[in-house]
Amino acid sequence: MGTRKSKAPPPAQARASMKKDLPEQFRDYRHVWVFMELERGHVHPVSFELLGEGRRLADQLGVQLAGIILGPPGDSTLHAAAEAFAYGADLVYLVEEPLLTDYRNEPFANALTDLVITHKPEILLLGATTLGRDLAGSVATTLLTGLTADCTGLDVDEDGSLAATRPTFGGSLLCTIYTLNCRPQMATVRPRVMRMPQRSNKPIGRVIRHDWRMLEEDIVTKVVGFLSDDRSGNANLAYADVVVAGGLGLSNAENLLLIKDLALTIGGDYGCSRPLVQKGWMPADRQIGQTGKTIRPKLYIAAGISGAVQHRVGVEGADLIVAINTDPHAPIFDFAHVGVVTDAVSFLPALTEAFTRRLAPANRLRLVN
Amino acid sequence: MHIVVCIKQVPDSAQIRVHPVTNTIMRQGVPTIINPYDLFALEQALQVRDHHGGEVTVLTMGPPMAEESLRKALTYGADRAILLTDRHFAGSDTLATSFALSQAIAKIGNSFGSPDIVFTGKQTIDGDTAQVGPGIAKRLDLVQLTYVAKVTSIDLRTRAITVERRSEGGTHVLKSELPCLITMLEGSNAIRRGSLDDALRAARSEIVKWNAVEAGIEDITKCGLRGSPTVVKRVFAPTPREQKAVQIDTVEKAVQDVANELVTSIFAHQPALEHELSSTRSVSR
Amino acid sequence: MTEERFDAIVVGAGMSGNAAAYTMASRGLKVLQLERGEYPGSKNVQGAILYANMLETIIPDFRDDAPLERHLVEQRFWVTDDTSHTGMHYRSDDFNEPAPNRYTIIRAQFDKWFSRKVRAAGAIVLCETTVTELALDAAGKVIGVHTDRAGSVIHADVVVLAEGVNGLLGTRARFRKVPKPEAVALAVKEMHFLPEEVINERFGLPGDQGCVIEAAGTISRGMAGLGFLYTNKESISLGIGCLVSHFAATLESPYALLDAFKNHPSIRPLLAGSEIKEYAAHLIPEGGFKAIPQLFGDGWVVVGDAAQLNNAVHREGSNLAMTSGRIAGEAIAAIKSRKHPMTSDNLSLYKAMLDKSFVLKDLRKYKDMPALLHTNSRNFFTTYPQLMSQAAQNFVRVDGTPKIEKERATTAALIKARSRWGLVSDAVRLALAWR
Ligand SMILES: Cc1cc2nc3c(=O)[nH]c(=O)nc-3n(C[C@H](O)[C@H](O)[C@H](O)COP(=O)(O)OP(=O)(O)OC[C@H]3O[C@@H](n4cnc5c(N)ncnc54)[C@H](O)[C@@H]3O)c2cc1C
Ligand SMILES: Cc1cc2nc3c(=O)[nH]c(=O)nc-3n(C[C@H](O)[C@H](O)[C@H](O)COP(=O)(O)OP(=O)(O)OC[C@H]3O[C@@H](n4cnc5c(N)ncnc54)[C@H](O)[C@@H]3O)c2cc1C
Ligand SMILES: Nc1ncnc2c1ncn2[C@@H]1O[C@H](COP(=O)(O)O)[C@@H](O)[C@H]1O
């Protein structure tokens, strides 16, 4: 989308030379950190996307990129460390503590704050997930520093300050935000907004273990259960390669079957625009857009979706956007690559059929399971 | 039980327009609403009050006209409304906002009883940061429970609270203690319609207005623009995509032919995809 | 709490309701105003032009803080055929006076402002509260209202029905009949947003000056109707309305009509590049004097559009609404100060005062107009406009035809289209209706 392609903003005029004005106590804050989100043994892919961005920023600044791992002692943290290097980190800070098994705000915020105060990064990036946003807000408030949420573009400007660009007013505009006079400069980025970098086979490098303690008795909140959403396989819309979505143009809940059928046929996942969630036709985690998921599939097919800006910001990263809409002036045709002006309800079955035939030989395999 | 709910008056972003030349927001005629997520917080708060007794105080920081939103909250059944309004608050980022709100909540605690729960919405639709809730919690040293879908139980005797919290890929059941701060997710608890008595009471209520000093804020430099570490340097419109969609011609063609043509076009754009789709595919439902 | 009693309940927070509530509250009456919209003005549709004088009578210093868009310095009347318009423009610097006479407004904002004044005057205003039914006692006297909120009847000495053109409560209580389709027009309207500078430049309007275009002719496809374009600060209100009876007879769609109007070659360039937001449809009472229902009864009065007080010929509505609301308020306050009961007899004071005002005088003047336009619409809205355009084109096009022949052709076309007798009779009837 536009932001990422845009050049670094012009040098700030009003409060120029921000970096030079930095208060004494922040002058030695250096390096770029990426918080590696680890839950139930898995690294959230947004962490890799952030390492890709972090690498670029660190190179521009001529500093090092560190992966930050907080977790219980064991294989999962080691595995996470290995992945951090594979995705570009120069070093890893590791806090290993049994208390850090399940995410809870108190120990995580405490540990991360402690780590920042000790090792002084100038930039700290986190995923804008439920975990990342929960953590970032606490840490930034404790450190009394700036935090820019849901960035869509990160850059370093001429005097070395972080220029964080994010949508504002529902995506109709973008704004570039700086953190003045405080360190670290913190930002969160939603999953799938940034491109997934290439994984390399770099060996594990320098791992710095940070000694941190807290007593379970001092932690008020206890995790007493976890209900996984994963009922059948892994319904992870944000990371699907092919997504088919329906909007109000489908007129009723039954027609959603057409979307699901097509998705099933081409092995993709399905989603919808917000009004369908509001009508209760689909669960909230299937919503795509500003207040739903950001997706970045290789192919996105939108049927009966007008393409409002709040929807647009969630799908612009797709490689190929196909829009089916009866209205030739629908805004979705402004950012789709291929369009068909037709009634989606009668067209979708034909499209499913067309895909089925085209992919036929291999399809026999799929019918087995 | 005393519950404080933070609500914000926001422009109805569905109706926002951007000036095509200057790239500024055209505010003319854009109505304001209570941030939709905050209504879920308010409804949850009212349900807790109805069940356990006590009072609900709504708090907002904003311009004088934000009074409208507070009055509406009273119509829904809140017991008390406080408007934090002062020129010094202008230009606040999330750090400065959470500072001002936390000071006001402390003052509310002193004046009307210490809050057992502070509710906020998950996020606002204009700021959209989800940072103010955690910020308030930290400043007031409250336990923070974010993205809460449901308050499952509260035991006033043991001061225990159980909630369901959304997280990536599932729902955590958390057990914690009062006092705490909860940020509420959108959900099924649509805001209630107040009774005629509530509406009449709301129309007659005096909305308490506090400036910075009245809210007990001593250090004005922590407020507004001065108290905000972040600054917006540039506002600009997204670059439009140069090319519009290539349209598949549908005139006088059978539906199936158009569909076949579309599939051909898709694979012409994405040759690698055809191979991927034809081979192993796991289907998610 | 619902046991309490109000001096007056006003149903509706439009122009007439606000005027009535303000007038009574500022005279010390205990007033409750109920509005079904989310906020005052949220449901209201109007062009909209505000006639300053009638508001001034109620709130003399309204210009200090009312949300006014532009004051009008120019009026254009257009007669259109499919490709052209013949027009009359009137523009005068005299309208740049210290207290201008007409303004464009946006109702959503204006009504909110008016409502704040009503509150400040001491009335209690409840929004998102629909009055579902009038409460009557055994003798048929109105004693209060039922609402859609949980709670019992709210009592008042008098109920002011300011519920707008649909007038459901009055109809349900059999105080009035459902207006006939030929007595209401359906208007559709869009807001086109454009930067202020573009509007200023396109219409030649410096500063806050504004312009109005009113267009009749083939755009209404033979129906009795009118298109309008009003300049606001950063937007243009564009709409068209026709009699409901004509929509029913022709099966024309209001949307298509508006679309065609938008794309008329004389209108399209004025809107170029605009962003459309807000689409609205609303009824306008057009029945005139003869359609006015009973205006008062035991414990109730009716004001504004609900009383069909609308001057279709001059497209005045809000000013009649405001004035009737004010007069009803004054009458009720007067009866109250004499400590008299709100009986039908006493409330007839409202009608007596209204008779003396411009409201009923103007409507009486045009009492035959609605019927004329209803029955003769094809001539007035298609045939004559086409002829006028042809004549105008004939006049300005220079092609070597002798002028005398051109004149003859014009006259012949006129007579061919409408017999000599028909022309004369239309002219006479129009003149009579206008008289
Ligand atoms: C704060 C906020 C956040 C929001 N967040 C999101 C978000 O995250 N995601 C999101 O999607 N929206 C979001 N929205 C809503 C967004 O503004 C739009 O209202 C929404 O995207 C419109 O959904 P739609 O395209 O399905 O419906 P519509 O806008 O009603 O469009 C339906 C489309 O279907 C077409 N159509 C009709 N019939 C047919 C047919 N038979 N065949 C083919 N096409 C047909 C129509 O031409 C039209 O273009 C948000 C809004 C706000 C205010
Ligand atoms: C397209 C259009 C353009 C116009 N242009 C002009 C113009 O330029 N100048 C002009 O002077 N006039 C114009 N008019 C006419 C003008 O809008 C009306 O005459 C005027 O608004 C009438 O005011 P009112 O108070 O009687 O009714 P309204 O303004 O319609 O107000 C009625 C109110 O009552 C409320 N209500 C209804 N029923 C209930 C209930 N049961 N319980 C609670 N509340 C209820 C409604 O929500 C509404 O707010 C125009 C009208 C239209 C449709
Ligand atoms: N100015 C404000 N006044 C009161 N509450 C606010 C304000 N700003 C934010 N909040 C609360 O904080 C939540 C998160 O806001 P945000 O961080 O802006 O997304 C909102 O849902 C509100 O409950």
PDB file of N, CA, C and O in Angstrom, chain B residues 196 200, chain C residues 6-11 21 30-34 123-126 145 154:
ATOM      1  N   LEU B 196     -38.145   5.770  31.044  1.00  0.00           N
ATOM      2  CA  LEU B 196     -38.556   7.161  31.009  1.00  0.00           C
ATOM      3  C   LEU B 196     -37.988   7.919  32.214  1.00  0.00           C
ATOM      4  O   LEU B 196     -37.534   9.057  32.095  1.00  0.00           O
ATOM      5  N   LEU B 200     -35.629  11.155  32.056  1.00  0.00           N
ATOM      6  CA  LEU B 200     -35.974  12.431  32.701  1.00  0.00           C
ATOM      7  C   LEU B 200     -34.878  12.858  33.680  1.00  0.00           C
ATOM      8  O   LEU B 200     -34.488  14.016  33.735  1.00  0.00           O
TER       9      LEU B 200
ATOM     10  N   PHE C   6     -46.693  18.164  33.573  1.00  0.00           N
ATOM     11  CA  PHE C   6     -46.086  19.295  32.864  1.00  0.00           C
ATOM     12  C   PHE C   6     -47.192  20.253  32.403  1.00  0.00           C
ATOM     13  O   PHE C   6     -48.336  19.847  32.201  1.00  0.00           O
ATOM     14  N   ASP C   7     -46.804  21.501  32.250  1.00  0.00           N
ATOM     15  CA  ASP C   7     -47.770  22.446  31.686  1.00  0.00           C
ATOM     16  C   ASP C   7     -48.047  22.073  30.233  1.00  0.00           C
ATOM     17  O   ASP C   7     -49.175  22.130  29.773  1.00  0.00           O
ATOM     18  N   ALA C   8     -46.984  21.708  29.532  1.00  0.00           N
ATOM     19  CA  ALA C   8     -47.169  21.368  28.116  1.00  0.00           C
ATOM     20  C   ALA C   8     -46.167  20.307  27.704  1.00  0.00           C
ATOM     21  O   ALA C   8     -45.030  20.303  28.171  1.00  0.00           O
ATOM     22  N   ILE C   9     -46.614  19.401  26.839  1.00  0.00           N
ATOM     23  CA  ILE C   9     -45.709  18.452  26.199  1.00  0.00           C
ATOM     24  C   ILE C   9     -45.676  18.793  24.723  1.00  0.00           C
ATOM     25  O   ILE C   9     -46.730  18.991  24.089  1.00  0.00           O
ATOM     26  N   VAL C  10     -44.464  18.897  24.166  1.00  0.00           N
ATOM     27  CA  VAL C  10     -44.324  19.159  22.735  1.00  0.00           C
ATOM     28  C   VAL C  10     -43.814  17.878  22.088  1.00  0.00           C
ATOM     29  O   VAL C  10     -42.805  17.330  22.508  1.00  0.00           O
ATOM     30  N   VAL C  11     -44.529  17.399  21.095  1.00  0.00           N
ATOM     31  CA  VAL C  11     -44.099  16.188  20.397  1.00  0.00           C
ATOM     32  C   VAL C  11     -43.347  16.607  19.137  1.00  0.00           C
ATOM     33  O   VAL C  11     -43.928  17.168  18.215  1.00  0.00           O
ATOM     34  N   ALA C  21     -41.735  25.061  22.009  1.00  0.00           N
ATOM     35  CA  ALA C  21     -41.130  24.749  23.309  1.00  0.00           C
ATOM     36  C   ALA C  21     -40.352  25.944  23.842  1.00  0.00           C
ATOM     37  O   ALA C  21     -40.434  26.288  25.020  1.00  0.00           O
ATOM     38  N   LYS C  30     -43.686  24.950  32.411  1.00  0.00           N
ATOM     39  CA  LYS C  30     -42.932  23.709  32.621  1.00  0.00           C
ATOM     40  C   LYS C  30     -43.176  22.819  31.402  1.00  0.00           C
ATOM     41  O   LYS C  30     -44.267  22.283  31.231  1.00  0.00           O
ATOM     42  N   VAL C  31     -42.139  22.725  30.554  1.00  0.00           N
ATOM     43  CA  VAL C  31     -42.314  22.105  29.248  1.00  0.00           C
ATOM     44  C   VAL C  31     -41.477  20.837  29.115  1.00  0.00           C
ATOM     45  O   VAL C  31     -40.318  20.814  29.504  1.00  0.00           O
ATOM     46  N   LEU C  32     -42.102  19.796  28.570  1.00  0.00           N
ATOM     47  CA  LEU C  32     -41.362  18.580  28.218  1.00  0.00           C
ATOM     48  C   LEU C  32     -41.457  18.408  26.709  1.00  0.00           C
ATOM     49  O   LEU C  32     -42.549  18.448  26.135  1.00  0.00           O
ATOM     50  N   GLN C  33     -40.301  18.236  26.069  1.00  0.00           N
ATOM     51  CA  GLN C  33     -40.311  18.037  24.621  1.00  0.00           C
ATOM     52  C   GLN C  33     -39.761  16.643  24.317  1.00  0.00           C
ATOM     53  O   GLN C  33     -38.731  16.243  24.857  1.00  0.00           O
ATOM     54  N   LEU C  34     -40.455  15.902  23.466  1.00  0.00           N
ATOM     55  CA  LEU C  34     -40.053  14.531  23.152  1.00  0.00           C
ATOM     56  C   LEU C  34     -39.727  14.424  21.666  1.00  0.00           C
ATOM     57  O   LEU C  34     -40.489  14.900  20.821  1.00  0.00           O
ATOM     58  N   ALA C 123     -36.733  24.153  29.114  1.00  0.00           N
ATOM     59  CA  ALA C 123     -37.540  22.967  28.795  1.00  0.00           C
ATOM     60  C   ALA C 123     -36.710  21.701  29.005  1.00  0.00           C
ATOM     61  O   ALA C 123     -35.485  21.738  28.911  1.00  0.00           O
ATOM     62  N   ILE C 124     -37.380  20.608  29.279  1.00  0.00           N
ATOM     63  CA  ILE C 124     -36.704  19.319  29.336  1.00  0.00           C
ATOM     64  C   ILE C 124     -36.868  18.647  27.978  1.00  0.00           C
ATOM     65  O   ILE C 124     -37.980  18.529  27.475  1.00  0.00           O
ATOM     66  N   VAL C 125     -35.759  18.259  27.384  1.00  0.00           N
ATOM     67  CA  VAL C 125     -35.811  17.678  26.045  1.00  0.00           C
ATOM     68  C   VAL C 125     -35.323  16.231  26.111  1.00  0.00           C
ATOM     69  O   VAL C 125     -34.206  15.980  26.547  1.00  0.00           O
ATOM     70  N   LEU C 126     -36.156  15.301  25.719  1.00  0.00           N
ATOM     71  CA  LEU C 126     -35.734  13.902  25.670  1.00  0.00           C
ATOM     72  C   LEU C 126     -35.694  13.434  24.223  1.00  0.00           C
ATOM     73  O   LEU C 126     -36.706  13.473  23.530  1.00  0.00           O
ATOM     74  N   VAL C 145     -49.243  11.804  27.166  1.00  0.00           N
ATOM     75  CA  VAL C 145     -48.769  10.926  26.086  1.00  0.00           C
ATOM     76  C   VAL C 145     -48.202   9.624  26.645  1.00  0.00           C
ATOM     77  O   VAL C 145     -47.750   9.561  27.782  1.00  0.00           O
ATOM     78  N   ILE C 154     -47.220  10.177  30.695  1.00  0.00           N
ATOM     79  CA  ILE C 154     -46.776  11.450  31.259  1.00  0.00           C
ATOM     80  C   ILE C 154     -47.898  12.451  31.018  1.00  0.00           C
ATOM     81  O   ILE C 154     -48.384  12.588  29.901  1.00  0.00           O
TER      82      ILE C 154
END
